[in-house]
XYZ file of C-alpha atoms in Angstrom:
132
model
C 23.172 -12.179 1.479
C 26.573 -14.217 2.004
C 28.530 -11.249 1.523
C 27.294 -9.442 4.327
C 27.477 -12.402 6.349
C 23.385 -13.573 6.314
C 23.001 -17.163 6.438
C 20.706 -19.462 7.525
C 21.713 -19.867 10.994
C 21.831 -16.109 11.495
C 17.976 -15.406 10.620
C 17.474 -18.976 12.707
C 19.127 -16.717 15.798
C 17.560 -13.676 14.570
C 14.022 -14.870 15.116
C 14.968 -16.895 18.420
C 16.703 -14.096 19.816
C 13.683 -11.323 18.562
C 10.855 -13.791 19.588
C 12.313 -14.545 23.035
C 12.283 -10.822 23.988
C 8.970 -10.185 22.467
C 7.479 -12.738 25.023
C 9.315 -11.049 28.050
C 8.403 -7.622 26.923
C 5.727 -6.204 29.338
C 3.746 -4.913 26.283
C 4.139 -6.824 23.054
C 4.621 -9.956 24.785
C 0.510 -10.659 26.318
C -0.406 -9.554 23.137
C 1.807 -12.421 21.158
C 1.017 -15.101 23.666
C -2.604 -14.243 23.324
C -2.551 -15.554 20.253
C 0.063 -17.808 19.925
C -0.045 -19.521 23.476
C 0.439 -22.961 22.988
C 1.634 -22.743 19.062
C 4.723 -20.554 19.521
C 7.066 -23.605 17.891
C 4.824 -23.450 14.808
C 5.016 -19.736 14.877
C 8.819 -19.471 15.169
C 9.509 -22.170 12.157
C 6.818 -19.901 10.512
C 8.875 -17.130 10.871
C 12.487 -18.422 10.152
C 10.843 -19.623 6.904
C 9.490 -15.935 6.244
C 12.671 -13.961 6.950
C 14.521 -16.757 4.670
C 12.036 -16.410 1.678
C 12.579 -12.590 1.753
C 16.036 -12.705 2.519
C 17.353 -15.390 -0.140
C 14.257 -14.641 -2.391
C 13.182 -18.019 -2.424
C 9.610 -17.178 -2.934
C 8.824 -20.443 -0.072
C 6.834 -18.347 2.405
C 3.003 -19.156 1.189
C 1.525 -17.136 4.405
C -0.886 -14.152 4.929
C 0.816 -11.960 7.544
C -2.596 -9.914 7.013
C -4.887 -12.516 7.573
C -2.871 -13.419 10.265
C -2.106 -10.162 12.447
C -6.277 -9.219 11.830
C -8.421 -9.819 14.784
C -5.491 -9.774 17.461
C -6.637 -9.166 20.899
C -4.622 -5.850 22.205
C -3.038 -5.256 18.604
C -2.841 -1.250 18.235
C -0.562 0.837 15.788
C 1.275 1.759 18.281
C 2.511 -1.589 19.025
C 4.162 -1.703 15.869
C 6.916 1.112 17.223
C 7.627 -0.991 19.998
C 7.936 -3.740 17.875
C 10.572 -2.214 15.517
C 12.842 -0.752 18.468
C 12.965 -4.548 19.656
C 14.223 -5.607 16.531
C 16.274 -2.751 15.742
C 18.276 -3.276 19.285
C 18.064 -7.114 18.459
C 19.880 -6.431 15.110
C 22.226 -4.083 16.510
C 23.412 -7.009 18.845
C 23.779 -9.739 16.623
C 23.509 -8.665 13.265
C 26.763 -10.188 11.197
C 27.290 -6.899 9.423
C 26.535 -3.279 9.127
C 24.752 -3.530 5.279
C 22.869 -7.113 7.063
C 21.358 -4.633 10.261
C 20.747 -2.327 7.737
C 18.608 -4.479 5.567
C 17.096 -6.490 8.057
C 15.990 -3.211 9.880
C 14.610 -1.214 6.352
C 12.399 -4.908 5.270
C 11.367 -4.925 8.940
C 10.334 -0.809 8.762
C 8.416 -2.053 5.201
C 6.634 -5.249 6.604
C 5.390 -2.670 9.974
C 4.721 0.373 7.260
C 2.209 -2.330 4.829
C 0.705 -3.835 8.117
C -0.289 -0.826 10.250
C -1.587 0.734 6.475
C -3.087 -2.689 6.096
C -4.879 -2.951 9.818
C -5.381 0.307 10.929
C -5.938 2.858 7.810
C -9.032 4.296 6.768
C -9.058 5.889 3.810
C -12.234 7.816 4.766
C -9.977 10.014 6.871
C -8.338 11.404 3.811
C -11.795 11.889 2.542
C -12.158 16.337 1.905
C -15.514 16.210 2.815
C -14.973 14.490 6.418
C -11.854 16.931 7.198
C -14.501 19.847 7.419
């Protein structure tokens, strides 16, 4: 991660930088503050201590991003495009590096991939029998 310029005060601006434009965007943001109002500081030190486990492989983040995103008032699939093309125009702003956008942007594309699978799938709908 140092060679492509990741350290710990870029994923600390990273998430401060993501987080602060989730909360003014018109869609994502009622949906956050819905369920963080009144915890966001927990949530963001939360989340600077998830992007450094994955990105320095620490193995430190203990959390259940499942657990967590289940339930949300307003949470929808769809939601989770809007969410990447924050983060993708946040990275493209700040990120120190091409390869550090670039890696940021394909764990991000993963972590929305395993939650939407995770929330939203039904396997039922790849059942034969109900295609009919």
């Amino acid at each position: 991660m140092t060679e492509i310029g990741v350290d710990v005060a870029f994923i600390d601006r990273l998430v401060e930088t993501f987080y602060a434009r989730i909360r003014d965007h018109e869609t994502l943001g009622p949906v956050f503050d819905n369920r963080l109002n009144g915890r966001w500081p927990e949530h963001m030190d939360k989340m600077k201590g998830f992007w450094s486990a994955i990105a320095f492989k620490t193995g430190a983040y203990g959390g259940k991003p499942v657990q967590a995103h289940h339930g949300m008032d307003g949470l929808s699939e769809g939601l989770f495009t809007q969410w990447l093309a924050l983060f993708a125009q946040t990275l493209e702003e700040i990120a120190p590096s091409r390869e550090a956008r670039d890696w940021f942007m394909a764990t991000a594309e993963r972590i929305a991939r395993s939650l939407t699978l995770s929330l939203f799938y039904n396997p039922a709908f790849d059942d034969p029998a109900m295609k009919r």
